[in-house]
Tab-separated table of C-alpha atoms and ligand atoms in Angstrom:
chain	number	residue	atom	x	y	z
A	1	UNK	CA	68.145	107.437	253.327
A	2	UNK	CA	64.534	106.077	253.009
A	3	UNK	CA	63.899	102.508	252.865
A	4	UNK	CA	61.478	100.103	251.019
A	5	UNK	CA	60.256	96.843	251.717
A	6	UNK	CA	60.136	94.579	248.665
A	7	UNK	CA	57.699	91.487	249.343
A	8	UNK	CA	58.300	88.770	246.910
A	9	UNK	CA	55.018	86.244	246.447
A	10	UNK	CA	55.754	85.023	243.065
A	11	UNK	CA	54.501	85.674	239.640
A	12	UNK	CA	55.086	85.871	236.209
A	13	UNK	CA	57.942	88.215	237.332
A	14	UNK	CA	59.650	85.876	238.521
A	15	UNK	CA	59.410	83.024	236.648
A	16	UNK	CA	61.420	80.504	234.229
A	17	UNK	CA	60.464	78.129	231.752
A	18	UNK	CA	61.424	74.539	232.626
A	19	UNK	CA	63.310	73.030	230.121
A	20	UNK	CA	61.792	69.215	230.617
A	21	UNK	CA	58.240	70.388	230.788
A	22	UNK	CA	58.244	73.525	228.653
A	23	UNK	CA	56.057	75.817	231.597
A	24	UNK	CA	56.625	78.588	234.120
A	25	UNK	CA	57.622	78.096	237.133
A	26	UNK	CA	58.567	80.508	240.272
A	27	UNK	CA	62.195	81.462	240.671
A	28	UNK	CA	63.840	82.664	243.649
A	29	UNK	CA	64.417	86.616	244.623
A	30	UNK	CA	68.258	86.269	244.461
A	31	UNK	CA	67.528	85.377	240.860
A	32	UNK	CA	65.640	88.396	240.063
A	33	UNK	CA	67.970	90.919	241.127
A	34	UNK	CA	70.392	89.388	239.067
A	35	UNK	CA	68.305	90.537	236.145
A	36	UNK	CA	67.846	94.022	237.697
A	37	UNK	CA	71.287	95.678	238.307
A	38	UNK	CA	69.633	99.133	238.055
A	39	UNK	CA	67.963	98.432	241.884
A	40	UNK	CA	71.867	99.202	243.162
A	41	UNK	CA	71.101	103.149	241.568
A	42	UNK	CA	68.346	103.563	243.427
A	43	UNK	CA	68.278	106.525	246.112
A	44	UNK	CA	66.478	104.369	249.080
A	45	UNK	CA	67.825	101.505	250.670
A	46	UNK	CA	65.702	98.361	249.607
A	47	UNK	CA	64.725	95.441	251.861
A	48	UNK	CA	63.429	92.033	250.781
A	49	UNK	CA	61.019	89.822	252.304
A	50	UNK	CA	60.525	86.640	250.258
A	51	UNK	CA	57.538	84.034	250.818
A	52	UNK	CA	58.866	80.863	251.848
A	53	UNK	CA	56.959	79.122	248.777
A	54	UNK	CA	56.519	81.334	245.895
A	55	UNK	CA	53.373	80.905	244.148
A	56	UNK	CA	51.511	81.470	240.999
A	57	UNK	CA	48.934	83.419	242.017
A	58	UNK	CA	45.760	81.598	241.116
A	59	UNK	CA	46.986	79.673	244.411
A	60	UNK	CA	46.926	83.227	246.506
A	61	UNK	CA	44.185	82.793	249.660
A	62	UNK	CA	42.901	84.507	252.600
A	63	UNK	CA	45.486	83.137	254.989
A	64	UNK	CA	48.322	84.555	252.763
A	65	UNK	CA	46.396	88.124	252.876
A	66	UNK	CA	46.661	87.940	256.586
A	67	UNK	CA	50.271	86.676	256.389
A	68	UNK	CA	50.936	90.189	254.809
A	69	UNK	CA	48.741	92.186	256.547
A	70	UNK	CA	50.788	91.250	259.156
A	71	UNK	CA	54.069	91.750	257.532
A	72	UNK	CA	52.985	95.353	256.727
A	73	UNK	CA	52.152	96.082	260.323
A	74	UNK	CA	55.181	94.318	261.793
A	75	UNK	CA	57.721	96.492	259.208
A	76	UNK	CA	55.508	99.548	259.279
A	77	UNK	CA	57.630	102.040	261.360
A	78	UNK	CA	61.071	101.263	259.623
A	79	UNK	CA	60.078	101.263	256.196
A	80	UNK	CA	58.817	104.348	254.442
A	81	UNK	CA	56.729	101.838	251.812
A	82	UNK	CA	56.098	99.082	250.377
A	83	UNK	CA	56.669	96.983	246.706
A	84	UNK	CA	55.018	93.887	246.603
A	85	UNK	CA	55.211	91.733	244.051
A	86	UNK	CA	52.803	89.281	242.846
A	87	UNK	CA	51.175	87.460	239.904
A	88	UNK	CA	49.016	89.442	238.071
A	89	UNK	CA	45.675	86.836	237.892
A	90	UNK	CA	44.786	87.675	241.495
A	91	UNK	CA	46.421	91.065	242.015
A	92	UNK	CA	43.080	92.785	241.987
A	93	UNK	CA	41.629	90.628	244.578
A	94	UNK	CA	44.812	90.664	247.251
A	95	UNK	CA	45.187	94.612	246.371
A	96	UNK	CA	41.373	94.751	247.367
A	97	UNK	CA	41.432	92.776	250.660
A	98	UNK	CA	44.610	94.437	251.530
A	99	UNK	CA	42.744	98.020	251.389
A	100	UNK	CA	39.863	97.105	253.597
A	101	UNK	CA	42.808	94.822	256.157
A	102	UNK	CA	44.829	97.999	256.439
A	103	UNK	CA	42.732	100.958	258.421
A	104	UNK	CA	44.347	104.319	258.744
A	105	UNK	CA	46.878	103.332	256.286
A	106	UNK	CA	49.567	106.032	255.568
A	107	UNK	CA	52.381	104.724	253.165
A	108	UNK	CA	52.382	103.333	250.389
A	109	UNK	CA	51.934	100.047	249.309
A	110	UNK	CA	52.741	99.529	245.685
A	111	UNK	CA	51.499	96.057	243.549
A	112	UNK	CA	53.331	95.409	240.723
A	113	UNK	CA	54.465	92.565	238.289
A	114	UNK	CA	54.719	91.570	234.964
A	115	UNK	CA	53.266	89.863	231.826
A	116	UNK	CA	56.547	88.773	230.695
A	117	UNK	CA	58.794	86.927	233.175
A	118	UNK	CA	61.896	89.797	234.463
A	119	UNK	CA	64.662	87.095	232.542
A	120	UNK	CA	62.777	88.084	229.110
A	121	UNK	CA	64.071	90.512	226.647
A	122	UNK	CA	61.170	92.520	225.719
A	123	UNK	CA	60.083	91.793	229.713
A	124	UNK	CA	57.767	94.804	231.016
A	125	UNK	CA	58.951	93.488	235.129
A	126	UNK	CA	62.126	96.046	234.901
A	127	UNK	CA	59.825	99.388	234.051
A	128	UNK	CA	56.982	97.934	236.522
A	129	UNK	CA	59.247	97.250	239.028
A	130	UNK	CA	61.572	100.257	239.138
A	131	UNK	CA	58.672	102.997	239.099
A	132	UNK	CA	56.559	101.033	241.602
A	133	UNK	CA	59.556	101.836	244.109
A	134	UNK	CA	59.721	104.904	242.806
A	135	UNK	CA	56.201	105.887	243.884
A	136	UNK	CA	56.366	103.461	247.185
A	137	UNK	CA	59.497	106.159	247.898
A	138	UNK	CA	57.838	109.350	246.624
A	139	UNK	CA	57.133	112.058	249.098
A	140	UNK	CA	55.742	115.688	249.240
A	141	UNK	CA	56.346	117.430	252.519
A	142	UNK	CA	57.554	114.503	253.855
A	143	UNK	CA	54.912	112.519	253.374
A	144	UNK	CA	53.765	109.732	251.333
A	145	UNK	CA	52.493	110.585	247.915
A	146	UNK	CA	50.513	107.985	247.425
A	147	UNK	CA	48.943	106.624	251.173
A	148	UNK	CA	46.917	104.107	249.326
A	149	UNK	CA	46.943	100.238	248.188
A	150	UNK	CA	47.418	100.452	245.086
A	151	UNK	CA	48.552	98.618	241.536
A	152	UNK	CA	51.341	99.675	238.648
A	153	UNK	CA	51.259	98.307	236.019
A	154	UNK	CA	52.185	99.727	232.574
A	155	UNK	CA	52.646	102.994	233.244
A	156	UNK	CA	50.228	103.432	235.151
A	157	UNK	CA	48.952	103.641	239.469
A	158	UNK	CA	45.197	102.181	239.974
A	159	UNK	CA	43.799	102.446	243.033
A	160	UNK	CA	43.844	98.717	244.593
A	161	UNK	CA	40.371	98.072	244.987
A	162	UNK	CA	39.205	99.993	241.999
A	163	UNK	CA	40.650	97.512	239.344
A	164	UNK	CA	40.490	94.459	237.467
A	165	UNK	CA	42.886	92.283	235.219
A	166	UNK	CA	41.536	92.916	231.918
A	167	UNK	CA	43.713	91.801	229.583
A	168	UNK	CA	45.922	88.312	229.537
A	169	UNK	CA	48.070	89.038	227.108
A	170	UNK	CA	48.750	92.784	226.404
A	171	UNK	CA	50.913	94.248	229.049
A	172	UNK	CA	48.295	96.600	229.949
A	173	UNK	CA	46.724	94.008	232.386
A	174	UNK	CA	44.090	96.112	234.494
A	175	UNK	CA	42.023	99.379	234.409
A	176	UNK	CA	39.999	100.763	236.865
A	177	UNK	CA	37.056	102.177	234.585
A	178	UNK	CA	35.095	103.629	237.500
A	179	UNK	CA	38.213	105.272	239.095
A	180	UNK	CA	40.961	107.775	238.114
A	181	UNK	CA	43.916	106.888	237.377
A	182	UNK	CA	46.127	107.691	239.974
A	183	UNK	CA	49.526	108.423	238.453
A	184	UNK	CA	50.854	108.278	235.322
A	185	UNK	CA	54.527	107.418	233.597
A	186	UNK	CA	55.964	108.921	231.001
A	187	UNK	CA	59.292	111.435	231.021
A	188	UNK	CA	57.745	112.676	234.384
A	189	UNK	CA	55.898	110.705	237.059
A	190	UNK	CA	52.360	112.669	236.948
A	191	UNK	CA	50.049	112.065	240.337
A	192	UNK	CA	46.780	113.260	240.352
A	193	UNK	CA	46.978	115.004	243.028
A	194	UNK	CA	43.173	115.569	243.725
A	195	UNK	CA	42.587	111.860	243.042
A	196	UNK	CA	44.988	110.537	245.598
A	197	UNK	CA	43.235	109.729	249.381
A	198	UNK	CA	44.779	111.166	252.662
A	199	UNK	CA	44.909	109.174	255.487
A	200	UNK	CA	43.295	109.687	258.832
A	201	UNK	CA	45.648	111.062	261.067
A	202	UNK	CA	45.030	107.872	263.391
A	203	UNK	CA	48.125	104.645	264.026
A	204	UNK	CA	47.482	101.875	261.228
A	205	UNK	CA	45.172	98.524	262.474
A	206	UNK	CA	45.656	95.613	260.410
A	207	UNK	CA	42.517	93.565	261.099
A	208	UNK	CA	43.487	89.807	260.097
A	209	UNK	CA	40.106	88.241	260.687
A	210	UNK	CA	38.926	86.873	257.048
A	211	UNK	CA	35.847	85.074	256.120
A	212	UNK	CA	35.384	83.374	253.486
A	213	UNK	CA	31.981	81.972	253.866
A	214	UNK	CA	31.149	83.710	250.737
A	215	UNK	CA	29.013	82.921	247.454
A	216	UNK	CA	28.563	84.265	244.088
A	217	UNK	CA	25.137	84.444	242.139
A	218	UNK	CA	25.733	85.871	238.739
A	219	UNK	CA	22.558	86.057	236.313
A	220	UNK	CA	22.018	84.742	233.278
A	221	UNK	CA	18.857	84.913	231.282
A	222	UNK	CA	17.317	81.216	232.146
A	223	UNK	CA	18.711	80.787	235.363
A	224	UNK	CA	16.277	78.697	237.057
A	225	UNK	CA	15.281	77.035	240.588
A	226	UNK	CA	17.779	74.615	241.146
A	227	UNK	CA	21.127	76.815	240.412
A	228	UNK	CA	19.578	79.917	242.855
A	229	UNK	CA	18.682	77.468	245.462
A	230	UNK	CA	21.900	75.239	245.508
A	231	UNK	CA	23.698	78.937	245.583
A	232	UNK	CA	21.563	80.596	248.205
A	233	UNK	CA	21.066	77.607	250.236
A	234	UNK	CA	24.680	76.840	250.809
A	235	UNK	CA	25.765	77.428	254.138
A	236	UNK	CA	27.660	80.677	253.518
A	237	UNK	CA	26.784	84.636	255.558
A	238	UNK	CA	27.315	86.122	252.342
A	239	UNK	CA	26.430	86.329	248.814
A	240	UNK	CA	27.725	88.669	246.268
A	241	UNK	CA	25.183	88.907	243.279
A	242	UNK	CA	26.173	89.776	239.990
A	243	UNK	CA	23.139	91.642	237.948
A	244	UNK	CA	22.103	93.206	234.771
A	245	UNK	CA	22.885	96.849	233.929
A	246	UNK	CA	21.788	99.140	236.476
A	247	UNK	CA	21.446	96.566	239.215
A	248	UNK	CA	18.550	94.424	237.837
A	249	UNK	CA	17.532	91.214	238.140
A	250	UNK	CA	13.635	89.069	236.651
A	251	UNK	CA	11.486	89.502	238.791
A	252	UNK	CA	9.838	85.857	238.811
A	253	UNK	CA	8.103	85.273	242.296
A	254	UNK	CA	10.107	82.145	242.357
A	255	UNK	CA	13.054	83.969	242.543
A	256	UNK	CA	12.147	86.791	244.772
A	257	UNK	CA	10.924	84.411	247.310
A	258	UNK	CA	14.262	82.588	246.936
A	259	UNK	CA	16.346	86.131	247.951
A	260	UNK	CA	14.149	87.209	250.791
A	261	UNK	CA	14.453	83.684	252.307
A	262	UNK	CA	17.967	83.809	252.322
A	263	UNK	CA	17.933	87.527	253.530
A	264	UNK	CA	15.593	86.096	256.039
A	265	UNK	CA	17.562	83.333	257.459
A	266	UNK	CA	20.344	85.989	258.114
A	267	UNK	CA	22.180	86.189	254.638
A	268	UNK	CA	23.359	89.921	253.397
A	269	UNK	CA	23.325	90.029	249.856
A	270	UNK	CA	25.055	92.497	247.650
A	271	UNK	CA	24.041	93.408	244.329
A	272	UNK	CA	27.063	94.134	242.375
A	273	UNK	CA	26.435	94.703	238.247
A	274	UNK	CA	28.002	92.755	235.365
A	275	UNK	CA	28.690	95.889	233.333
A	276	UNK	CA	32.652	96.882	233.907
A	277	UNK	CA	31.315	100.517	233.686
A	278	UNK	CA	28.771	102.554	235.964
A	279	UNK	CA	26.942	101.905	239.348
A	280	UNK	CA	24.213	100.106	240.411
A	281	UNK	CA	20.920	102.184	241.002
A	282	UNK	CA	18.321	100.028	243.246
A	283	UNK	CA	14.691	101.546	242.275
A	284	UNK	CA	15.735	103.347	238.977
A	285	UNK	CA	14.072	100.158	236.885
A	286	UNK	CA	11.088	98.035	238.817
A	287	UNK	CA	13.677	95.331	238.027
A	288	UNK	CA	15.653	96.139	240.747
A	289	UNK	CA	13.007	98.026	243.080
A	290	UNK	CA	11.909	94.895	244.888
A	291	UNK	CA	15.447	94.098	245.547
A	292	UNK	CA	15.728	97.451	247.513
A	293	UNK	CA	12.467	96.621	249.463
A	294	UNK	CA	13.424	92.867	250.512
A	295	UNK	CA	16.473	94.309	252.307
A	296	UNK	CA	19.542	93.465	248.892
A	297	UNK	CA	22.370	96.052	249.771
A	298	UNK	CA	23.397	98.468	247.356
A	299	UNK	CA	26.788	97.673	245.739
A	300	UNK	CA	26.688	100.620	243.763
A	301	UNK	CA	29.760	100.726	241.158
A	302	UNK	CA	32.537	98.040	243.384
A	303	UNK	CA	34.218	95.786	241.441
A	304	UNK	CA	33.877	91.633	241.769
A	305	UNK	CA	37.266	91.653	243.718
A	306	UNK	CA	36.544	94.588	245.781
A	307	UNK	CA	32.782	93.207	246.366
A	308	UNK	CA	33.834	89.845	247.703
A	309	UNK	CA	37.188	90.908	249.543
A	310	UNK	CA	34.939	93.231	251.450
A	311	UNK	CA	32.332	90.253	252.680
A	312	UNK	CA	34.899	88.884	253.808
A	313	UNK	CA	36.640	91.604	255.866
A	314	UNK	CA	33.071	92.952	257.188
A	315	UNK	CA	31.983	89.190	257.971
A	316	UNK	CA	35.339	89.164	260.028
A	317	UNK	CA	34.938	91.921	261.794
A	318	UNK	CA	31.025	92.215	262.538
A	319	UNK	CA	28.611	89.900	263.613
A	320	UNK	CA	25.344	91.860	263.445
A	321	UNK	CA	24.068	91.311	259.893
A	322	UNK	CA	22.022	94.168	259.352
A	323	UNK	CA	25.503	96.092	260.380
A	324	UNK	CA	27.414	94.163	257.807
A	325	UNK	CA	24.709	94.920	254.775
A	326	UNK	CA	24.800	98.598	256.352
A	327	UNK	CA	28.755	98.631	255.914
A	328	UNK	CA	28.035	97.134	252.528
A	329	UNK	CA	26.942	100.178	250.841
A	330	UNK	CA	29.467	102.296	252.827
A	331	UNK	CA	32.537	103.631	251.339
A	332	UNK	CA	35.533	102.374	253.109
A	333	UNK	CA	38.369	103.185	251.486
A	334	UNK	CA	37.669	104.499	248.269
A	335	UNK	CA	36.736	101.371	246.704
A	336	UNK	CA	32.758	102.889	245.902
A	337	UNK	CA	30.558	105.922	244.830
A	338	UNK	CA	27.427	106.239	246.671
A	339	UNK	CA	25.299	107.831	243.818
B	1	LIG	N1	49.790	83.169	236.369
B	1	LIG	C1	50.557	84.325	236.759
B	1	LIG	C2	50.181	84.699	238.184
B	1	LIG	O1	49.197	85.325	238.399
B	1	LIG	C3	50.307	85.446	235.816
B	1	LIG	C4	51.089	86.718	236.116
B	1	LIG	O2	51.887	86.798	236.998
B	1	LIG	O3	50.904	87.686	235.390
B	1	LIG	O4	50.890	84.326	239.096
């Protein structure tokens, strides 16, 4: 019988209202399976590792991100996959790092959880839940399905470090506009077969090295001296810069200077766009030309989360700068379209 790892960080899933002060708070795994008799049906044997402090997960950090990395790699040969659950706020960011921590990754990893705590009657945890193991378990051949990070969520499997939470309050939290949907619920499970990435045929690393020495410069119309400098100027290796449309940013000298100095000093810089939709083209507009020519890597169509989680794993793992901006525009593990 195959086996999957549940890991239990917290979450709306598995939450309560407290009846002094009226607001969720985390509740422990024995108290979720209570509410989810159906997981004794199930045709796999299912194993739960629960955090020590359950979270919320606008508290999730790097240092938890290596605490599972390394629960992955230490479980990796007895499970066939993994479930973890986790709030949905920063799902899109810990599915992200996770993809670029895990190299040569061949099962799957399933995130899941809910807008509407698993204790609630109209709760979408129990459907989330149930068909994330199912695809963590699915197999073809005997392999994985779906070798991938990834996130369920309403029906349907994004790739990890393709999506977003879009939505607070409908329970179709994320999309991945830029990516296919990788699976789909309904009366049958539906993958998309040609959509789904297969692993190198090479034993899993799980690099733990974050860091997160990394700032965020997103444009506004009016954005002047003082906000660039006291972002550029503070002592991080990386900057992730959020820009108009295609990639574009003014073109005051002011603020040219200000980029190449920091590129200068030993800063990469990625230029990542605001739009949800479409990729960043360096040199289509002379908006954005200059930022090709000063040495601004090309973030093409990445997401926020995937933009920044990647900083951090390539400032972890490289030290050469011009090897990290190289990397930059690079895809890793799905997570970009060079156009
Ligand atoms: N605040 C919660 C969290 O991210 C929201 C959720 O789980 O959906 O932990």
């Amino acid at each position: 019988m195959s086996q999957i790892l549940i890991i239990y960080t917290g979450g709306t899933i598995g939450m309560m209202t407290d009846p002094v002060t009226k607001v969720l708070k985390p509740i422990n795994f024995e108290q979720i399976m209570d509410n989810v008799p159906e997981l004794e049906k199930l045709n796999c044997k299912i194993k739960v590792h629960s955090f020590e402090e359950i979270i919320d997960s606008s508290n999730m950090n790097p240092q938890i991100w290596s605490e599972l990395a390394g629960l992955i790699e230490a479980n990796y040969d007895d499970v066939d996959g993994f479930v973890i659950l986790h709030g949905s706020d920063t799902m899109a960011y810990t599915a992200s790092a996770l993809s670029f921590m895990l190299e040569n990754l061949a099962k799957p990893v399933i995130f899941t959880g809910s807008q509407l705590p698993i204790s609630a009657i109209r709760t979408d945890a129990k459907e989330n839940l149930m068909t994330a193991i199912e695809i963590a378990n699915a197999k073809k051949n005997d392999r994985a399905r779906v070798p991938e990070v990834c996130i369920y969520f309403d029906y349907k499997l994004f790739r990890g470090n393709r999506s977003f939470k879009y939505n607070s309050s409908k329970f179709e939290a994320f999309r991945s506009p830029n990516c296919p949907i990788l699976a789909e619920s309904g009366v049958h499970l539906r993958f998309s077969v040609n959509d789904i990435r297969q692993p190198a045929d090479a034993p899993l690393i799980s690099h733990k090295n974050l860091v997160n020495d990394v700032g965020v410069l997103k444009l506004y119309p009016g954005i002047g001296p003082k906000v660039v400098e006291s972002i550029l100027g503070a002592d991080v290796r990386g900057i992730v810069m959020e820009t108009f449309g295609a990639g574009n940013t003014t073109t005051d000298s002011w603020f040219i200077d200000m980029l190449k100095n920091a590129i200068d000093s030993g800063k990469v810089i990625v230029d990542i766009s605001q739009c949800k939709v479409g990729t960043v083209e360096l040199g289509r507009y002379e908006t954005s030309k200059i930022l090709k020519d000063i040495g601004v890597a090309n973030g093409y169509d990445m997401t926020f989360e995937a933009a920044v989680t990647k900083m951090m794993y390539l400032l972890g793992q490289v030290d050469d700068v011009k090897e990290v901006k190289r990397l930059m525009e690079v895809d890793l593990r799905g997570e970009l379209t060079v156009s």
